[in-house]
Amino acid sequence: MSTPLVTNTIGKPINRVDGVEKVTGKAKYAAEFNVPDLAYGVVISSAITKGKIKSFDASDALSLEGVLQVFTHENRPKLAWFDISYKDQDAPPGAPFRPLHNATIKYSGQPIALVVAETFELARYAATLVRVEYEELTHETDLEANLHKARKPKHGVADLLKPPPPKPRGDFDRVYAEDPNKVAGRYVHSAEHHNPMELFATTVSYEKNGKLTIYDKTQGVTNSILYVTQVFNIPFSDVRVLSPYMGGGFGSGLRPQYQLFMAVMAARELKRSVRVSLTRQQMFTFGHRPATVQQVALGALADGSMNALYHDAMSETSKFEDYTEVVVNWGGQLYPPENVTLDYKLVPLDVYSPLDMRAPGGVTGMSALEVAMDELAYNLGMDPLQLRLKNYTDHDYNQNKPYSSKELRECYRQGAERFGWPSRNMEPRSMKKDHNLIGWGMATGMWEANQMPARAEAVLMVNGKLRVSSATADIGTGTYTIMTQIAADTLGLPISDVLFKLGDTDMPVAPISGGSWTAATVGTAVQTVCQEVGKSLLKLAKNMPDSLFKGAKWEDITFSDKHMRLKNDPNVAVSLQTLVDLNGGKAVRETSTGLPNALKQRNFSRATHSAVFVEVMVDEDLGTVKVTRAVTAVAGGRILNPKTARSQILGGMVWGLSKALEEESVMDHNFGRFMNHNLAEYHVAVNADIHDLDVIFVEEHDDVVNPLGVKGLGEIGIVGMPAAIANAIFHATGRRVRDLPIRLDALL
Amino acid sequence: MNSFTYFRTDAVDTAVRERASEPTAKFIAGGTNLLDLMKENVEHPTHLIDITRLPLTTISDNVDGGLRLGALVTNADTAYNEQVIQRYPLLSQAILAGASPQLRNMATDGGNLLQRTRCYYFYDTATPCNKREPGSGCSALNGYNRIHAILGASNHCIATHPSDMCVALAALEAEVRVTGSNGERTIPFADFHRLPGDTPNIDNTLEPGELITAIDLPARGFPEYFQYLKLRDRASYAFALVSVAAALEMEGGTITAARIALGGVAHKPWRKPEAEAALVGKPANKENFQAAAELLLAGAQGYEHNAFKIELAKRVIVRALGQAAKLEPTA
Ligand SMILES: Cc1cc2nc3c(=O)[nH]c(=O)nc-3n(C[C@H](O)[C@H](O)[C@H](O)COP(=O)(O)OP(=O)(O)OC[C@H]3O[C@@H](n4cnc5c(N)ncnc54)[C@H](O)[C@@H]3O)c2cc1C
Ligand code: SF4
């Protein structure tokens, strides 16, 4: 049983506890840890897409004074033999890519050598002097041209978190054929790269005893240490990985990237500290959001009740791993049609394996499904919001379970009201100002509310302050802040008395930080371990002479204002300082695991929902789109900190806009290479693109997801945005655009 | 990036002499383009001559009533200069439509003229490119060519000149003052940049080693009727898909002089004297603007990903002229 929290800071818009460190430049990132005698590595990337390296000539590079080594597959150290050793916590089924494994080139930009020198500039120069001869083979990188090769994904542990589509139910073909109202469409989405501002980098400090301290850019230090110890066959005790800050993750750090491998290899071989930083161009040479082709068909009766749903997707993957994501399942969870067919296939291409990117699969699938819903509404002559309400359900028909909570109806209501949706004229092209057509669109968003096991440690120190730690990550989301709040509230301390630390493999283990599960996962671990400290304190209290807590059970006490108190008589209190003083001069220290309550959870489907309303202005002659305002109403369980929560949703909305209108990693299939590999030509939204954004958090109570009632907010902000924009563009212009991104030429 | 030596001087003649003494040397001004190209291994100067201390950092009146922009005045200082804003607002508008505040603070007016194309292949040494490596082929021709030319291109190169500032300078008929081992000369703006032909490696008509010292703006600045309109893939900080510098002189509703230059469509800012002449003596209206647009785009050729630019350019021309003539709102 958990005690209810006596809330002091939870739910309050506390500033980021690491805010000052970040804006003053004190927060250090992986490439900023300076250690003595550091050498610098620069990666050479393959110029071809498929084939073999015939030869290297590194003689010119090596002849420069200060160049220490050029590592290639020919002179790399012996490494782990089996694929399993290269598998990380986010590895899809297949054989992970192994840097410098052999002469084979599997994709364009593949790292083929590492030049290490005394200075970065020298290494970079020397890298240009290494001559490589290739034997080229024909590559396949074009998804559209290879759709006939689509096949079912291989199964693996990834299926647990990314379930394959459920079996068909009902009879889609027959019912759809007979439906009076139906729509069908094909949706093509481009590949995208995460492009966090911080480049991937690893600094390896080679200690005197040969041990390694590694500063890595990662969304999970545990993932990095497992990878390094297995691949290089080093004992755990000889490696420590730290990642206190991350300049944006978005999923890009869910797998160890190749700079980690390179830096560790070089440090061990040269017995020297080494740093390897990738270039922006190289940020396009590992995982990306896969290009997809989807088809959606929806059928409904004249009153708007949907009875038929078809959704299939074909997604690219590499030829070595079956990267999957949940693209097509959402409609079967969100809506109640009885005749449902969902299908998901992969097309292996000569590219690097795709990688989870904010709301992986979710934003892809919902950007098709929710556009189809809009089309269906128009087909029916029904308001798009009314169509959603007509098909509202509290049941997840894919899993055949009720939702643990689903305040989506309230999202629709509050979002519509704030936006002014009820006054909408359904007619496309009905609003105009000068050259601009104005349109209003809406869409639903959805993401799962997961929880994983994690461990945490809490120490009530002799000075009465609390130090809590877990080897999780703060990828910019506010983990530091909300964990501080949870710990503070659990033990009734002000946040200034709590220090939360993360990102260090010396700390208790936590999973990679992704999937919007960190708040629930680590939050539960932090709450649990602080309660353990509380229980130890209760024991100490009971042992006091003439203790008023003698007969008290854990359920009878509460913490507030730096004191332990009896619930039914809060004046009976003892300060935490007094209690820790009773511990024989020692701190009170506990470590424990926060586990999902599987028994409770398994009877329910758990998800976060949102309703998004968007206004666009489209220049009728020039095709330019301006998103003038957007409202997102979110049902995301308990909001621990409205400020960091709002930032998460705003960030998601901005990215949703960016995805809808701008982002595309353009592959030239002649070369099999992403060509716009810089931030001047890979367009992400800039300030001038962003206008009025509004966020509403709808109240939602849920004691199934976890005792804190938290669902996680990392992904939900992006999910509904692209479809809402596409729908608003339809309302403005009467043109239904199904492919993303929607640029001006699509609207000329 | 290769290793290089570095030299700085505050005298123009020393800079020119230093440059002449080493054929593989380059001037460096703001460095916003050159350094990127060096990092990408596209340019490899062995010697850098820093010209930022040269006394070419002022904006001053010319005797002919025009204005002289020193080659090392920054783009930001030019755009926000009182004289420029009042007498050549088109130029100010064009500069501010480009890059970002940080870049404009570093970038110089001389450097802006000499910035190189943003063609993806030009920047990526793993791909063939005639401009970077003559004779290696043009990858854009059958590759991804959204940002490429629709006018004046050749089978050897379909790159565009990416500058915004230069589009306004072309419309204003500026002159480029240069100095080299053979002395000083002045190049009319229309002759400064060139079409790719079969030597796309050569961007302009500057002789090797010549230094730009100033840009001269003629007295006529079209301060009344003007518009720089830039279309791009996001609202700011992106190069033009198509841009138009439109400048008019009008009496009543009648056009008495017209200048139209296009950016983002060719290897140089694109002008067509016939199109401009066709407007003179005509009322400012949509039909006449449309006719001018058709003349400007005559002979345009689209490629796989940029054919839309032909129609887009016409519409942008019509809009920009309408805005310049104050017939349409500029928001
Ligand atoms: C991300 C990004 C976005 C940008 N967006 C835009 C945009 O939207 N619109 C736009 O117009 N521009 C844009 N720019 C380009 C920018 O305007 C140019 O890089 C800048 O004007 C170049 O000036 P500079 O002084 O930095 O030149 P440098 O980089 O110093 O030099 C460029 C070239 O000119 C030569 N050079 C410089 N000065 C002289 C001189 N006086 N005489 C002879 N040779 C000289 C150098 O040798 C070099 O070859 C962008 C640039 C970047 C990096
Ligand atoms: S268009 Fe010009 S710059 Fe681009 S690849 Fe072709 S030759 Fe090179």
Coordinates of C-alpha atoms in Angstrom, one line a residue, chain B residues 33-304:
Chain B
N33 CA 30.9 30.8 -46.1
L34 CA 34.5 30.1 -46.5
L35 CA 35.0 28.4 -43.2
D36 CA 32.1 26.1 -43.8
L37 CA 33.4 25.1 -47.1
M38 CA 36.9 24.5 -45.6
K39 CA 35.4 22.3 -42.9
E40 CA 33.5 20.3 -45.6
N41 CA 36.7 20.0 -47.5
V42 CA 35.3 21.8 -50.5
E43 CA 37.8 24.7 -50.4
H44 CA 41.4 24.2 -49.4
P45 CA 43.3 27.4 -49.3
T46 CA 46.8 27.1 -48.2
H47 CA 47.0 30.6 -47.0
L48 CA 44.3 32.9 -45.5
I49 CA 44.6 36.6 -45.8
D50 CA 42.3 38.2 -43.2
I51 CA 40.9 41.4 -44.7
T52 CA 38.6 42.4 -41.9
R53 CA 41.1 45.1 -40.7
L54 CA 41.2 46.8 -44.2
P55 CA 39.8 50.4 -44.1
L56 CA 36.8 49.4 -46.2
T57 CA 34.2 49.4 -43.4
T58 CA 32.3 52.6 -44.1
I59 CA 29.2 53.7 -46.0
S60 CA 29.8 57.0 -47.7
D61 CA 28.2 59.4 -50.3
N62 CA 29.5 59.3 -53.8
V63 CA 29.9 62.4 -55.9
D64 CA 27.4 61.2 -58.4
G65 CA 24.7 61.2 -55.7
G66 CA 25.0 57.5 -55.1
L67 CA 26.2 55.6 -52.1
R68 CA 29.3 53.6 -51.6
L69 CA 29.3 50.5 -49.4
G70 CA 32.7 49.5 -48.3
A71 CA 33.4 45.8 -49.0
L72 CA 33.8 45.0 -45.4
V73 CA 30.7 46.7 -44.0
T74 CA 28.7 43.9 -42.5
N75 CA 25.4 42.9 -43.9
A76 CA 23.7 43.9 -40.7
D77 CA 25.3 47.4 -40.7
T78 CA 24.3 47.8 -44.3
A79 CA 20.7 46.8 -43.7
Y80 CA 20.3 49.1 -40.7
N81 CA 22.2 52.1 -42.2
E82 CA 19.9 55.2 -42.2
Q83 CA 21.0 56.1 -45.7
V84 CA 20.3 52.7 -47.0
I85 CA 16.9 52.5 -45.3
Q86 CA 15.8 55.8 -46.7
R87 CA 17.3 55.7 -50.2
Y88 CA 17.6 52.0 -50.9
P89 CA 15.0 50.3 -48.8
L90 CA 14.8 47.4 -51.3
L91 CA 18.4 46.6 -50.4
S92 CA 17.7 46.7 -46.7
Q93 CA 14.7 44.5 -47.1
A94 CA 16.6 41.9 -49.2
I95 CA 19.5 41.7 -46.7
L96 CA 17.2 41.2 -43.8
A97 CA 15.4 38.4 -45.7
G98 CA 18.6 36.4 -45.7
A99 CA 20.4 34.2 -43.2
S100 CA 20.1 35.0 -39.5
P101 CA 21.0 38.0 -37.3
Q102 CA 24.2 36.2 -36.1
L103 CA 25.3 35.5 -39.6
R104 CA 24.4 39.0 -40.9
N105 CA 26.5 40.4 -38.0
M106 CA 29.5 38.5 -39.4
A107 CA 28.9 38.5 -43.1
T108 CA 30.4 41.3 -45.2
D109 CA 29.0 42.9 -48.3
G110 CA 32.0 41.8 -50.4
G111 CA 31.7 38.2 -49.1
N112 CA 28.0 38.1 -49.8
L113 CA 28.7 38.6 -53.5
L114 CA 31.1 35.7 -53.5
Q115 CA 29.2 33.2 -51.4
R116 CA 29.0 29.9 -53.3
T117 CA 26.0 27.9 -54.3
R118 CA 24.1 25.8 -51.7
C119 CA 23.8 22.8 -54.1
Y120 CA 23.9 19.7 -51.8
Y121 CA 26.3 17.9 -54.1
F122 CA 28.7 20.8 -54.2
Y123 CA 28.9 20.5 -50.4
D124 CA 29.4 16.7 -50.4
T125 CA 32.8 15.6 -51.6
A126 CA 31.5 12.0 -51.9
T127 CA 29.5 13.0 -55.0
P128 CA 30.5 14.2 -58.4
C129 CA 30.1 18.0 -59.0
N130 CA 31.4 20.0 -62.0
K131 CA 31.6 23.2 -60.0
R132 CA 33.8 21.6 -57.3
E133 CA 35.7 19.2 -59.5
P134 CA 35.5 20.2 -63.2
G135 CA 34.7 17.2 -65.4
S136 CA 33.4 15.0 -62.7
G137 CA 29.7 15.4 -63.7
C138 CA 26.7 17.2 -62.3
S139 CA 24.9 15.1 -59.7
A140 CA 22.0 17.5 -59.5
L141 CA 20.9 17.1 -63.1
N142 CA 19.4 13.7 -62.4
G143 CA 19.4 14.0 -58.6
Y144 CA 17.6 16.0 -56.0
N145 CA 17.2 19.4 -57.6
R146 CA 14.5 21.3 -55.6
I147 CA 16.8 24.2 -55.0
H148 CA 18.2 24.4 -58.4
A149 CA 18.0 26.7 -61.4
I150 CA 15.2 27.0 -64.0
L151 CA 16.8 29.7 -66.1
G152 CA 20.2 30.0 -67.8
A153 CA 21.5 26.6 -66.6
S154 CA 23.5 24.2 -68.6
N155 CA 24.0 20.5 -68.8
H156 CA 27.2 21.0 -66.8
C157 CA 25.6 22.7 -63.9
I158 CA 22.1 23.8 -62.7
A159 CA 23.2 25.5 -59.5
T160 CA 21.8 28.8 -58.3
H161 CA 23.5 31.8 -56.7
P162 CA 22.0 31.8 -53.2
S163 CA 22.3 35.5 -52.2
D164 CA 19.4 37.7 -51.4
M165 CA 21.4 40.9 -51.2
C166 CA 22.7 40.4 -54.8
V167 CA 19.1 40.2 -56.2
A168 CA 18.5 43.7 -54.9
L169 CA 21.9 44.9 -56.1
A170 CA 21.1 43.6 -59.6
A171 CA 17.7 45.4 -59.6
L172 CA 19.4 48.6 -58.4
E173 CA 22.2 48.3 -61.0
A174 CA 25.0 48.6 -58.6
E175 CA 28.6 48.5 -59.6
V176 CA 31.4 46.4 -58.0
R177 CA 34.7 48.1 -57.5
V178 CA 37.7 45.8 -57.4
T179 CA 41.4 46.1 -57.2
G180 CA 44.1 43.7 -58.2
S181 CA 47.7 43.5 -59.4
N182 CA 46.6 45.2 -62.6
G183 CA 45.0 48.1 -60.8
E184 CA 41.4 49.1 -60.2
R185 CA 38.3 48.5 -62.2
T186 CA 34.5 48.7 -61.9
I187 CA 32.2 45.9 -63.0
P188 CA 28.5 46.5 -63.6
F189 CA 26.5 44.2 -61.5
A190 CA 24.9 42.5 -64.4
D191 CA 28.3 41.4 -65.6
F192 CA 29.6 40.4 -62.2
H193 CA 28.1 36.9 -61.8
R194 CA 28.0 34.6 -64.8
L195 CA 26.1 31.7 -66.2
P196 CA 27.6 28.2 -65.7
G197 CA 28.0 27.3 -69.4
D198 CA 30.7 24.6 -69.6
T199 CA 32.8 26.2 -66.8
P200 CA 30.6 26.1 -63.8
N201 CA 33.6 26.2 -61.5
I202 CA 33.8 29.9 -62.3
D203 CA 31.1 31.8 -60.5
N204 CA 31.9 35.4 -61.6
T205 CA 34.1 37.6 -63.7
L206 CA 36.5 38.6 -60.9
E207 CA 40.1 37.9 -62.0
P208 CA 42.2 35.7 -59.7
G209 CA 43.5 37.7 -56.9
E210 CA 41.2 40.7 -57.3
L211 CA 39.8 42.2 -54.1
I212 CA 36.4 43.7 -53.9
T213 CA 36.8 47.1 -52.3
A214 CA 33.3 48.6 -52.6
I215 CA 29.8 48.3 -54.0
D216 CA 28.5 51.5 -55.6
L217 CA 24.8 52.2 -55.6
P218 CA 23.7 54.7 -58.2
A219 CA 21.6 57.7 -57.2
R220 CA 18.4 56.2 -58.3
G221 CA 17.2 54.1 -55.4
F222 CA 13.5 53.4 -56.0
P223 CA 12.6 54.4 -52.4
E224 CA 8.9 54.9 -53.1
Y225 CA 7.8 51.7 -54.9
F226 CA 9.7 48.6 -54.1
Q227 CA 9.3 45.1 -52.7
Y228 CA 11.7 42.2 -52.0
L229 CA 9.6 39.1 -51.7
K230 CA 11.2 35.8 -50.8
L231 CA 9.6 32.4 -50.9
R232 CA 11.3 29.6 -48.9
D233 CA 10.6 26.3 -47.1
R234 CA 10.2 28.0 -43.7
A235 CA 9.4 31.5 -42.5
S236 CA 13.0 32.5 -41.8
Y237 CA 16.6 31.2 -42.0
A238 CA 16.3 29.4 -45.3
F239 CA 17.6 30.2 -48.8
A240 CA 15.1 31.3 -51.4
L241 CA 13.2 28.9 -53.6
V242 CA 12.3 32.0 -55.6
S243 CA 12.8 35.6 -54.6
V244 CA 11.9 38.8 -56.5
A245 CA 13.3 42.3 -56.1
A246 CA 10.8 44.7 -57.7
A247 CA 11.3 48.4 -58.0
L248 CA 9.1 50.9 -59.8
E249 CA 8.8 54.5 -60.5
M250 CA 5.2 55.7 -61.1
E251 CA 3.3 58.7 -62.1
G252 CA -0.3 58.5 -61.2
G253 CA -1.2 54.9 -61.9
T254 CA 1.4 54.6 -64.7
I255 CA 4.7 52.9 -64.5
T256 CA 7.6 55.1 -65.6
A257 CA 10.5 52.8 -64.8
A258 CA 10.7 49.2 -63.7
R259 CA 13.4 46.9 -62.4
I260 CA 12.8 43.2 -61.7
A261 CA 15.4 40.8 -60.6
L262 CA 14.9 37.1 -59.6
G263 CA 16.8 35.1 -57.0
G264 CA 16.9 31.4 -56.5
V265 CA 16.3 30.6 -60.1
A266 CA 19.6 30.9 -61.9
H267 CA 23.4 31.0 -61.5
K268 CA 23.1 34.8 -61.1
P269 CA 20.4 37.2 -60.2
W270 CA 18.0 37.0 -63.2
R271 CA 16.9 40.1 -65.2
K272 CA 15.2 40.6 -68.6
P273 CA 15.3 44.1 -69.9
E274 CA 12.4 43.3 -72.3
A275 CA 10.2 42.5 -69.3
E276 CA 11.0 45.7 -67.6
A277 CA 10.6 47.8 -70.8
A278 CA 7.2 46.2 -71.4
L279 CA 6.0 47.7 -68.2
V280 CA 7.0 51.3 -68.9
G281 CA 4.2 53.6 -69.8
K282 CA 1.6 51.0 -68.8
P283 CA -0.8 51.2 -65.9
A284 CA 0.2 49.2 -62.8
N285 CA -2.2 46.3 -62.9
K286 CA -2.3 42.5 -62.6
E287 CA -2.5 41.9 -66.4
N288 CA 0.6 43.9 -67.1
F289 CA 2.5 42.3 -64.2
Q290 CA 1.5 38.9 -65.5
A291 CA 2.8 39.8 -69.0
A292 CA 6.1 40.9 -67.5
A293 CA 6.3 37.7 -65.5
E294 CA 5.8 35.6 -68.6
L295 CA 8.6 37.5 -70.4
L296 CA 10.9 37.0 -67.4
L297 CA 10.3 33.3 -67.3
A298 CA 10.5 32.8 -71.1
G299 CA 12.7 29.8 -71.8
A300 CA 12.5 28.5 -68.3
Q301 CA 13.2 24.8 -67.9
G302 CA 12.2 22.7 -64.9
Y303 CA 13.8 19.5 -63.6
E304 CA 12.4 16.6 -61.6

